[in-house]
Amino acid sequence: MDKQVINLTIFLIKDYVQELKDCLKSPSSLSSSKIKSQFGLDGEIYYCDSNKKIPRWKPYLDELSNETIDISENASNKAIVLAYIQNRIMAIVFGYGRSFLKEECIERNFGLKVALNTINPNKMRSINAATIEDMVVTTQRQASYSTTQDEFGLNVTNDIMKGLTGEPYDSVYGNHISGKDSLVVSVFMEITELKEKLNLYYAAYQDERYKRIGFEWVDNVSEIRDSVQSEALDFELAHAIESRQIDHLHIAPPETTDWDRIIGFCYSGIGKKLDDGENYNLELDLTEYVEKIKPSTNVYQKIRRDKLYAMNSDGTPFAICSIYAALVFQTEYEGKNYILCSGTWYYVETSFFEQVNNFITAKIPISDVTLPDCPFDKNEGAYNEMVANSNADFCLMDRKLLSVENGPKQIEACDIFTRDKKMIHVKNKGQSAQLSHLFSQGKVSAECFVSDMAFRKQVSDIVEEKFGTAVFDYTQKPQSDEFEIVYAIIDTKSSSIEAKLPFFSKVNLMITAQELDRMHFRFSVCFVRKV
């Protein structure tokens, strides 16, 4: 064959797999053929007969149409080339050939790492990323022309790179390259160059060029998609629950929930009737659930079987998710740090893990504001009202929505504004799945307060009505250190700030604190006991 543009989809097989057939699901059901010796590749081609079938949507058309719809059968073609490259097995799939591979044998993020090491950082076209907060939001960001990573609006502190597409810095790698688990390349070559290209891509996988061209941050956090490793971490979680070592275990529903309509939560699997409102509590507290687990219980299975339930204000119970999907857990395994969030495990690079924890303990002050304990039967709104009514220096701002210049909606300035210019934002940690919302609320409010005089006037008017006099001059932008943003977190745990907050919440708090500092706001955290 002459030189032409060839599209290749390449996987790397894990290093423990030594025999070609061992990475295939059903090698005995496939036909095979040795690769010609002239290509210098030690490997085989596996394939099967094409399966023909009518498209599954054809019956819908037949039912809708007055006439017979004449559509030929689809052919499902599959083939895979397996070859040894530097003592590893690489797979090139054709058609639906990936279906031949055992998923547990695929080296995850092989394609992403090759792409990071070979793409021109100024000629990126698409990025697949996940933003880590208290939930994980996955986004696909595409550019209409080749550009730099800065144009994609990535936050290098709490974004996880999951996929990348762009142009290589050297045409030897191809015209176009895309990487996730697989490496997808469009390359101008002769088929006789296949071994050379596979060696080239494997060398790129082993390289660390990405750290020198601005992508070193991708190592901060990475998703664990290896089923064997995930299962090992799941057993670590089960062991922690069995041994009651739950200091770093939290529960937070991974889905958006209408908290205003919820009167409480309950767990299945603890011997309580789920249709009885008396069994529901406002607090999301794992203590009761963990204490009810019997020594002989298979915890690994139980947390997947049991459900977190909520009850609406109309008395209707509903299942939110499995207990497993709602858990947020931090553990050290084989000397490395891992986080479970929304049912997915993440590896956290050690230096980043320490950077976040050191920032939280050294740079986030504990507020000097004194807030009373929160009664167990009071929700967030009732607590705010109680606090404001009990102190002449506190003004209630909760649920008082203020307009923002050129803004799409109204927002709260804070929950409580104090005479000494503290803007207190209160969140019941046991009720909220996203502490990031608390941190975001304070940051957005601060931005509006700095930039919008009309917003400041609305705050001033409400505050003056309570205090009888103006507390600040709304016509002037806040001066450095004049105002303090206080995050008040209602919690049942009496431990350090490092232990109280899930890791991804700490990441968000760190980012928010850095942005508040740039706006010249003081900031602090206050923990309110739930009693």
Coordinates of C-alpha atoms in Angstrom, one line a residue:
M1 CA 0.0 0.0 0.0
D2 CA 1.2 3.5 -0.8
K3 CA 1.5 6.1 1.9
Q4 CA -1.9 7.4 2.9
V5 CA -3.8 8.8 5.9
I6 CA -4.6 6.0 8.2
N7 CA -6.8 6.2 11.2
L8 CA -5.7 4.1 14.2
T9 CA -7.4 3.4 17.5
I10 CA -4.8 2.0 19.9
F11 CA -5.0 0.6 23.4
L12 CA -2.2 -0.4 25.8
I13 CA -2.7 -3.6 27.7
K14 CA -1.7 -3.8 31.4
D15 CA 1.8 -5.0 32.1
Y16 CA 0.7 -8.1 34.0
V17 CA -0.8 -9.6 30.8
Q18 CA 1.9 -11.6 29.0
E19 CA -0.1 -13.8 26.6
L20 CA -2.1 -12.2 23.7
K21 CA -5.1 -14.3 24.3
D22 CA -5.3 -13.4 28.0
C23 CA -6.6 -9.9 27.2
L24 CA -9.5 -11.3 25.1
K25 CA -12.9 -12.2 26.4
S26 CA -13.5 -15.2 24.3
P27 CA -10.4 -16.0 22.2
S28 CA -11.7 -19.5 21.3
S29 CA -14.7 -18.0 19.5
L30 CA -12.5 -15.9 17.3
S31 CA -10.5 -16.6 14.1
S32 CA -6.9 -15.6 14.1
S33 CA -4.0 -15.0 11.8
K34 CA -0.3 -14.3 12.4
I35 CA 1.1 -10.9 11.3
K36 CA 3.4 -11.3 8.3
S37 CA 7.0 -11.5 9.4
Q38 CA 8.0 -8.7 6.9
F39 CA 6.4 -6.1 9.2
G40 CA 8.7 -7.0 12.1
L41 CA 5.8 -7.3 14.6
D42 CA 5.3 -10.3 16.9
G43 CA 1.5 -10.5 17.0
E44 CA -1.8 -11.8 15.7
I45 CA -4.9 -10.5 14.1
Y46 CA -8.2 -11.7 15.7
Y47 CA -11.6 -11.3 13.9
C48 CA -15.0 -12.9 13.6
D49 CA -17.7 -13.3 11.0
S50 CA -19.8 -10.2 10.5
N51 CA -23.2 -10.2 12.3
K52 CA -26.0 -8.8 10.2
K53 CA -29.2 -7.6 11.7
I54 CA -32.0 -5.2 11.0
P55 CA -31.6 -1.8 12.8
R56 CA -33.6 -1.9 16.1
W57 CA -35.5 1.3 15.1
K58 CA -36.8 -0.1 11.8
P59 CA -40.1 -1.5 13.4
Y60 CA -40.9 2.0 14.6
L61 CA -40.7 3.3 11.0
D62 CA -42.8 0.3 9.7
E63 CA -45.5 1.1 12.2
L64 CA -45.6 4.8 11.3
S65 CA -45.4 4.3 7.5
N66 CA -48.1 3.5 5.0
E67 CA -45.6 1.7 2.9
T68 CA -42.9 -0.9 3.5
I69 CA -39.6 0.6 4.6
D70 CA -36.8 -1.0 2.7
I71 CA -33.7 -0.9 4.8
S72 CA -30.9 -3.4 4.4
E73 CA -29.3 -5.2 7.3
N74 CA -26.4 -3.6 9.2
A75 CA -23.2 -5.5 9.3
S76 CA -21.3 -5.4 12.6
N77 CA -17.6 -5.8 11.7
K78 CA -15.0 -6.5 14.4
A79 CA -11.2 -7.1 14.3
I80 CA -8.3 -6.4 16.5
V81 CA -4.5 -6.6 16.0
L82 CA -2.5 -7.5 19.1
A83 CA 1.3 -7.0 19.0
Y84 CA 4.2 -7.0 21.5
I85 CA 5.9 -3.6 21.8
Q86 CA 8.8 -3.4 24.3
N87 CA 7.5 -6.3 26.4
R88 CA 4.0 -4.8 26.5
I89 CA 0.9 -5.7 24.4
M90 CA -0.7 -3.0 22.3
A91 CA -4.1 -3.4 20.6
I92 CA -5.3 -1.8 17.4
V93 CA -9.0 -2.1 17.1
F94 CA -11.1 -2.0 13.9
G95 CA -14.8 -1.6 13.7
Y96 CA -16.3 -2.8 17.0
G97 CA -13.1 -4.7 17.9
R98 CA -12.9 -3.1 21.4
S99 CA -15.7 -5.5 22.4
F100 CA -13.1 -8.3 22.2
L101 CA -11.0 -6.9 25.0
K102 CA -11.4 -7.5 28.7
E103 CA -12.1 -4.1 30.2
E104 CA -10.0 -4.9 33.3
C105 CA -6.9 -5.5 31.0
I106 CA -7.0 -2.0 29.5
E107 CA -4.4 0.5 30.7
R108 CA -6.5 3.5 31.7
N109 CA -5.5 7.0 30.4
F110 CA -2.9 5.6 28.0
G111 CA -4.3 7.7 25.2
L112 CA -4.6 10.8 27.3
K113 CA -1.0 10.6 28.5
V114 CA 0.2 10.2 24.9
A115 CA -1.9 13.1 23.8
L116 CA -0.6 15.3 26.6
N117 CA 3.0 14.5 25.7
T118 CA 2.6 15.0 21.9
I119 CA -0.1 17.7 21.4
N120 CA 1.0 21.3 20.6
P121 CA -0.2 23.2 23.6
N122 CA -1.1 26.1 21.3
K123 CA -3.2 23.9 19.0
M124 CA -5.8 22.2 21.2
R125 CA -9.3 21.6 19.9
S126 CA -11.3 19.8 22.6
I127 CA -11.0 19.0 26.3
N128 CA -13.0 16.6 28.3
A129 CA -12.8 17.6 32.0
A130 CA -14.5 17.0 35.3
T131 CA -14.8 19.7 37.9
I132 CA -14.4 18.4 41.5
E133 CA -16.6 20.0 44.1
D134 CA -18.7 18.1 46.5
M135 CA -20.2 16.5 43.4
V136 CA -18.4 15.9 40.1
V137 CA -19.5 17.8 37.0
T138 CA -18.2 16.5 33.6
T139 CA -18.0 18.9 30.7
Q140 CA -16.9 18.7 27.1
R141 CA -15.3 22.0 25.9
Q142 CA -14.7 22.5 22.2
A143 CA -13.0 25.4 20.3
S144 CA -13.9 26.5 16.8
Y145 CA -10.2 26.8 16.0
S146 CA -6.9 25.4 17.5
T147 CA -6.0 27.3 20.7
T148 CA -4.3 27.2 24.1
Q149 CA -5.6 25.6 27.3
D150 CA -6.2 29.0 28.7
E151 CA -9.1 29.6 26.3
F152 CA -11.0 26.6 27.7
G153 CA -11.5 28.2 31.1
L154 CA -9.9 25.3 33.0
N155 CA -9.3 25.7 36.7
V156 CA -6.0 23.9 37.2
T157 CA -6.8 23.4 41.0
N158 CA -10.0 21.5 40.8
D159 CA -10.4 20.3 37.2
I160 CA -9.6 16.7 36.2
M161 CA -8.4 16.2 32.6
K162 CA -10.2 13.2 31.1
G163 CA -9.7 13.6 27.4
L164 CA -7.8 15.8 25.0
T165 CA -7.9 16.5 21.2
G166 CA -5.6 18.6 19.1
E167 CA -2.7 18.8 16.7
P168 CA 0.7 17.2 17.5
Y169 CA 3.8 19.4 17.8
D170 CA 5.5 17.1 15.3
S171 CA 3.8 15.6 12.3
V172 CA 5.6 12.3 12.9
Y173 CA 2.9 11.6 15.5
G174 CA 0.1 12.3 13.0
N175 CA -2.1 15.1 11.7
H176 CA -4.7 14.8 14.5
I177 CA -4.5 13.1 17.8
S178 CA -7.1 12.4 20.5
G179 CA -6.6 10.6 23.8
K180 CA -8.6 9.1 26.6
D181 CA -8.1 5.4 27.4
S182 CA -7.5 4.8 23.7
L183 CA -5.2 6.8 21.5
V184 CA -7.0 7.8 18.3
V185 CA -4.6 9.2 15.6
S186 CA -4.9 10.2 12.0
V187 CA -1.4 9.7 10.5
F188 CA 0.1 9.8 7.0
M189 CA 2.0 6.6 6.7
E190 CA 2.6 3.3 5.0
I191 CA 1.4 0.2 6.7
T192 CA 5.1 -1.0 6.8
E193 CA 5.7 1.9 9.4
L194 CA 3.2 0.4 11.9
K195 CA 5.8 -1.0 14.2
E196 CA 7.7 2.3 14.2
K197 CA 4.6 4.2 15.0
L198 CA 3.6 1.9 17.9
N199 CA 7.1 2.2 19.4
L200 CA 6.8 6.0 19.0
Y201 CA 3.5 6.2 20.8
Y202 CA 4.7 3.9 23.6
A203 CA 7.7 6.1 24.1
A204 CA 5.4 9.1 24.3
Y205 CA 3.3 7.3 26.9
Q206 CA 6.5 7.0 29.1
D207 CA 7.6 10.6 28.5
E208 CA 6.9 13.5 30.9
R209 CA 7.0 16.3 28.4
Y210 CA 3.5 17.4 29.6
K211 CA 5.0 18.6 32.9
R212 CA 7.3 21.0 31.0
I213 CA 4.6 22.5 28.7
G214 CA 2.0 23.6 31.3
F215 CA 0.1 20.3 32.0
E216 CA 1.8 19.3 35.3
W217 CA -1.5 20.0 37.1
V218 CA -3.2 17.0 35.5
D219 CA -1.4 14.8 38.1
N220 CA -3.2 16.5 41.0
V221 CA -6.3 14.3 40.8
S222 CA -7.1 11.4 38.6
E223 CA -10.2 9.2 38.3
I224 CA -9.7 5.5 39.1
R225 CA -11.4 3.5 36.4
D226 CA -9.5 0.3 37.0
S227 CA -12.1 -2.2 38.3
V228 CA -9.5 -4.2 40.3
Q229 CA -8.1 -1.2 42.0
S230 CA -11.6 0.2 42.7
E231 CA -12.6 -3.0 44.3
A232 CA -9.6 -3.0 46.5
L233 CA -10.4 0.5 47.7
D234 CA -14.0 -0.5 48.2
F235 CA -12.8 -3.2 50.6
E236 CA -10.8 -0.5 52.4
L237 CA -14.0 1.4 52.8
A238 CA -15.9 -1.6 54.1
H239 CA -13.1 -2.4 56.6
A240 CA -13.2 1.2 57.9
I241 CA -16.9 1.0 58.5
E242 CA -16.6 -2.5 60.1
S243 CA -13.9 -1.2 62.5
R244 CA -15.8 2.1 63.1
Q245 CA -12.9 4.2 61.8
I246 CA -15.1 6.9 60.3
D247 CA -13.4 10.2 61.1
H248 CA -12.9 10.8 57.3
L249 CA -16.3 9.3 56.3
H250 CA -19.1 11.7 55.3
I251 CA -22.4 11.3 53.7
A252 CA -23.8 13.7 51.1
P253 CA -26.3 12.8 48.3
P254 CA -24.6 13.1 44.9
E255 CA -27.7 14.6 43.3
T256 CA -29.4 18.0 43.4
T257 CA -32.2 17.8 46.0
D258 CA -35.0 20.2 46.8
W259 CA -33.9 20.7 50.4
D260 CA -36.7 23.1 51.2
R261 CA -39.3 20.4 50.8
I262 CA -37.5 17.7 52.8
I263 CA -38.4 17.2 56.4
G264 CA -35.8 14.5 57.1
F265 CA -33.7 11.5 56.1
C266 CA -33.6 7.8 56.9
Y267 CA -31.6 4.8 55.9
S268 CA -32.9 1.4 54.8
G269 CA -31.3 -1.6 56.4
I270 CA -31.5 -0.3 60.0
G271 CA -34.8 -1.8 61.0
K272 CA -37.0 1.3 60.6
K273 CA -40.2 1.7 58.7
L274 CA -39.5 4.0 55.8
D275 CA -43.1 5.3 55.6
D276 CA -43.1 6.5 59.2
G277 CA -42.2 10.2 59.5
E278 CA -41.1 9.7 63.1
N279 CA -38.0 7.8 61.8
Y280 CA -36.7 10.7 59.7
N281 CA -34.2 13.2 61.0
L282 CA -33.0 16.5 59.6
E283 CA -29.4 15.4 60.1
L284 CA -27.5 13.3 57.6
D285 CA -25.5 11.4 60.3
L286 CA -23.9 8.1 59.6
T287 CA -23.4 7.2 63.3
E288 CA -26.8 5.4 63.6
Y289 CA -26.3 3.5 60.4
V290 CA -22.8 2.3 61.2
E291 CA -23.7 1.3 64.8
K292 CA -26.6 -0.9 63.5
I293 CA -24.3 -3.0 61.3
K294 CA -23.8 -6.4 62.8
P295 CA -20.3 -8.0 63.0
S296 CA -21.2 -10.8 60.6
T297 CA -22.6 -8.4 57.9
N298 CA -21.0 -8.2 54.5
V299 CA -20.5 -4.4 54.5
Y300 CA -19.2 -4.4 50.9
Q301 CA -22.6 -5.6 49.7
K302 CA -24.8 -3.9 52.3
I303 CA -23.8 -0.3 51.4
R304 CA -24.7 -1.0 47.8
R305 CA -28.0 -2.6 48.7
D306 CA -29.2 -0.1 51.3
K307 CA -30.7 3.2 50.3
L308 CA -30.7 6.8 51.6
Y309 CA -34.3 7.9 51.8
A310 CA -35.8 11.4 52.2
M311 CA -39.3 12.4 53.1
N312 CA -41.1 15.3 51.5
S313 CA -43.2 17.8 53.4
D314 CA -46.3 16.0 52.1
G315 CA -45.2 12.8 53.9
T316 CA -44.0 11.0 50.8
P317 CA -40.8 9.0 51.2
F318 CA -38.5 8.5 48.3
A319 CA -35.1 6.9 47.7
I320 CA -32.3 9.3 46.8
C321 CA -29.5 6.8 46.0
S322 CA -27.6 3.9 47.5
I323 CA -25.6 4.4 50.7
Y324 CA -22.5 3.7 48.7
A325 CA -23.2 6.5 46.1
A326 CA -23.8 9.0 48.9
L327 CA -20.6 8.3 50.8
V328 CA -17.6 10.7 50.7
F329 CA -14.5 8.9 52.1
Q330 CA -10.8 9.6 52.3
T331 CA -8.3 6.8 52.8
E332 CA -4.6 6.1 52.5
Y333 CA -3.9 2.8 50.6
E334 CA -0.4 1.5 49.8
G335 CA 1.1 4.9 50.7
K336 CA -1.2 6.9 48.4
N337 CA -4.3 9.1 49.0
Y338 CA -7.7 8.2 47.6
I339 CA -11.1 9.9 47.8
L340 CA -14.5 8.3 47.1
C341 CA -17.0 10.8 45.8
S342 CA -20.4 10.2 44.1
G343 CA -19.5 6.5 43.7
T344 CA -16.2 7.1 42.0
W345 CA -12.7 6.7 43.4
Y346 CA -10.0 9.4 42.8
Y347 CA -6.3 9.3 43.3
V348 CA -4.9 12.5 44.8
E349 CA -1.2 13.2 44.2
T350 CA 0.6 13.5 47.5
S351 CA 2.1 17.0 47.1
F352 CA -1.3 18.4 46.1
F353 CA -3.0 16.6 49.0
E354 CA -0.5 18.1 51.4
Q355 CA -0.8 21.6 49.7
V356 CA -4.6 21.6 50.3
N357 CA -4.5 20.4 53.9
N358 CA -1.6 22.8 54.8
F359 CA -3.5 25.7 53.3
I360 CA -6.7 24.9 55.2
T361 CA -4.9 24.5 58.6
A362 CA -2.5 27.4 58.1
K363 CA -4.4 30.0 56.0
I364 CA -8.0 29.6 57.0
P365 CA -8.6 31.4 60.4
I366 CA -11.3 30.3 62.8
S367 CA -13.7 33.2 63.2
D368 CA -13.9 35.2 66.5
V369 CA -17.6 35.6 66.0
T370 CA -19.6 33.8 68.7
L371 CA -22.7 31.9 67.4
P372 CA -25.0 29.8 69.6
D373 CA -25.4 26.1 69.3
C374 CA -28.1 25.0 66.8
P375 CA -30.9 23.0 68.3
F376 CA -31.3 19.6 66.7
D377 CA -34.9 20.3 65.6
K378 CA -34.1 23.6 63.9
N379 CA -33.3 23.8 60.2
E380 CA -30.9 26.4 58.7
G381 CA -33.5 29.1 58.2
A382 CA -35.0 28.8 61.7
Y383 CA -31.5 28.9 63.2
N384 CA -30.6 32.1 61.3
E385 CA -33.8 33.8 62.5
M386 CA -33.1 32.6 66.1
V387 CA -29.5 34.0 66.0
A388 CA -30.5 37.4 64.5
N389 CA -33.4 37.9 67.0
S390 CA -31.1 37.1 70.0
N391 CA -28.4 39.6 69.2
A392 CA -28.9 43.4 68.7
D393 CA -25.6 43.4 66.6
F394 CA -26.9 40.8 64.1
C395 CA -29.2 41.7 61.2
L396 CA -31.1 38.9 59.4
M397 CA -30.4 38.8 55.7
D398 CA -31.5 35.2 55.0
R399 CA -34.1 35.0 52.2
K400 CA -33.8 38.7 51.4
L401 CA -33.1 38.6 47.7
L402 CA -31.3 41.6 46.3
S403 CA -31.0 42.6 42.6
V404 CA -27.7 42.7 40.9
E405 CA -26.8 45.1 38.1
N406 CA -27.0 43.3 34.8
G407 CA -27.4 40.1 36.7
P408 CA -29.7 37.2 35.6
K409 CA -31.3 36.8 39.0
Q410 CA -31.5 38.0 42.6
I411 CA -29.2 36.7 45.3
E412 CA -28.7 36.8 49.1
A413 CA -26.0 39.1 50.3
C414 CA -25.5 36.8 53.3
D415 CA -27.5 35.1 56.0
I416 CA -26.5 37.4 58.9
F417 CA -24.8 40.8 58.7
T418 CA -23.1 42.1 61.9
R419 CA -22.6 45.6 63.1
D420 CA -18.8 45.1 62.9
K421 CA -19.1 44.3 59.1
K422 CA -19.1 40.5 59.1
M423 CA -21.1 38.9 56.4
I424 CA -22.0 35.4 57.8
H425 CA -23.1 32.6 55.4
V426 CA -24.6 29.7 57.3
K427 CA -24.9 26.1 56.0
N428 CA -26.1 23.0 57.8
K429 CA -23.5 20.5 56.7
G430 CA -25.8 17.6 57.5
Q431 CA -28.5 18.9 55.1
S432 CA -26.4 20.0 52.2
A433 CA -24.8 17.8 49.6
Q434 CA -22.7 20.6 48.3
L435 CA -20.6 22.7 50.7
S436 CA -19.2 24.3 47.6
H437 CA -22.6 26.1 47.3
L438 CA -21.8 27.8 50.6
F439 CA -18.4 28.9 49.5
S440 CA -19.7 30.0 46.2
Q441 CA -22.5 32.0 47.8
G442 CA -19.9 34.0 49.8
K443 CA -17.7 34.6 46.8
V444 CA -20.4 35.7 44.5
S445 CA -21.9 38.0 47.1
A446 CA -18.5 39.6 47.7
E447 CA -18.0 40.2 44.0
C448 CA -21.3 41.9 43.8
F449 CA -20.6 43.9 46.9
V450 CA -17.4 45.2 45.4
S451 CA -18.6 46.0 41.9
D452 CA -22.2 47.1 42.3
M453 CA -23.0 50.2 44.3
A454 CA -26.8 49.6 44.0
F455 CA -26.2 46.1 45.5
R456 CA -24.3 47.7 48.4
K457 CA -27.2 50.3 48.9
Q458 CA -29.7 47.5 49.2
V459 CA -27.6 45.8 51.9
S460 CA -27.1 49.2 53.7
D461 CA -30.9 49.9 53.7
I462 CA -31.7 46.6 55.3
V463 CA -28.9 46.8 57.9
E464 CA -29.8 50.4 58.8
E465 CA -33.4 49.4 59.4
K466 CA -32.1 46.9 62.1
F467 CA -29.3 49.0 63.6
G468 CA -30.9 52.4 63.3
T469 CA -27.8 53.9 61.7
A470 CA -25.7 53.3 58.6
V471 CA -22.8 50.9 59.2
F472 CA -20.9 51.6 56.1
D473 CA -20.8 54.1 53.2
Y474 CA -22.4 52.3 50.3
T475 CA -21.1 54.9 47.8
Q476 CA -17.5 53.8 48.5
K477 CA -16.0 50.5 47.5
P478 CA -14.9 48.3 50.5
Q479 CA -11.5 49.1 51.8
S480 CA -8.9 46.4 52.4
D481 CA -9.8 44.3 55.5
E482 CA -13.0 46.4 56.1
F483 CA -15.4 43.4 55.6
E484 CA -15.1 39.8 56.6
I485 CA -16.7 36.8 54.9
V486 CA -17.6 34.2 57.6
Y487 CA -18.5 30.6 56.6
A488 CA -20.5 29.2 59.5
I489 CA -20.9 25.4 59.2
I490 CA -23.4 23.6 61.4
D491 CA -22.0 20.2 62.3
T492 CA -22.4 17.4 64.8
K493 CA -18.7 16.5 64.8
S494 CA -16.3 18.0 67.3
S495 CA -13.0 17.6 65.4
S496 CA -10.5 19.7 63.6
I497 CA -11.3 21.7 60.4
E498 CA -9.1 19.2 58.5
A499 CA -11.3 16.3 59.6
K500 CA -14.6 18.1 59.5
L501 CA -14.5 18.8 55.8
P502 CA -14.3 16.3 52.9
F503 CA -11.2 16.8 50.8
F504 CA -12.9 18.2 47.7
S505 CA -14.8 20.7 50.0
K506 CA -11.3 21.8 51.3
V507 CA -10.2 22.2 47.7
N508 CA -13.1 24.5 47.0
L509 CA -12.6 26.4 50.3
M510 CA -8.9 27.0 49.3
I511 CA -9.9 28.3 45.9
T512 CA -12.6 30.6 47.3
A513 CA -10.3 31.9 50.1
Q514 CA -7.6 32.8 47.5
E515 CA -10.2 34.7 45.4
L516 CA -11.6 36.6 48.4
D517 CA -8.1 37.5 49.3
R518 CA -7.6 39.0 45.8
M519 CA -10.7 41.1 46.4
H520 CA -9.2 42.3 49.8
F521 CA -11.9 40.6 51.9
R522 CA -11.0 39.0 55.2
F523 CA -12.4 35.5 55.6
S524 CA -12.8 32.9 58.3
V525 CA -14.7 29.7 59.2
C526 CA -16.9 29.2 62.2
F527 CA -18.3 25.8 63.3
V528 CA -21.7 25.7 65.0
R529 CA -22.5 22.7 67.2
K530 CA -25.7 20.8 66.4
V531 CA -27.1 19.8 69.8

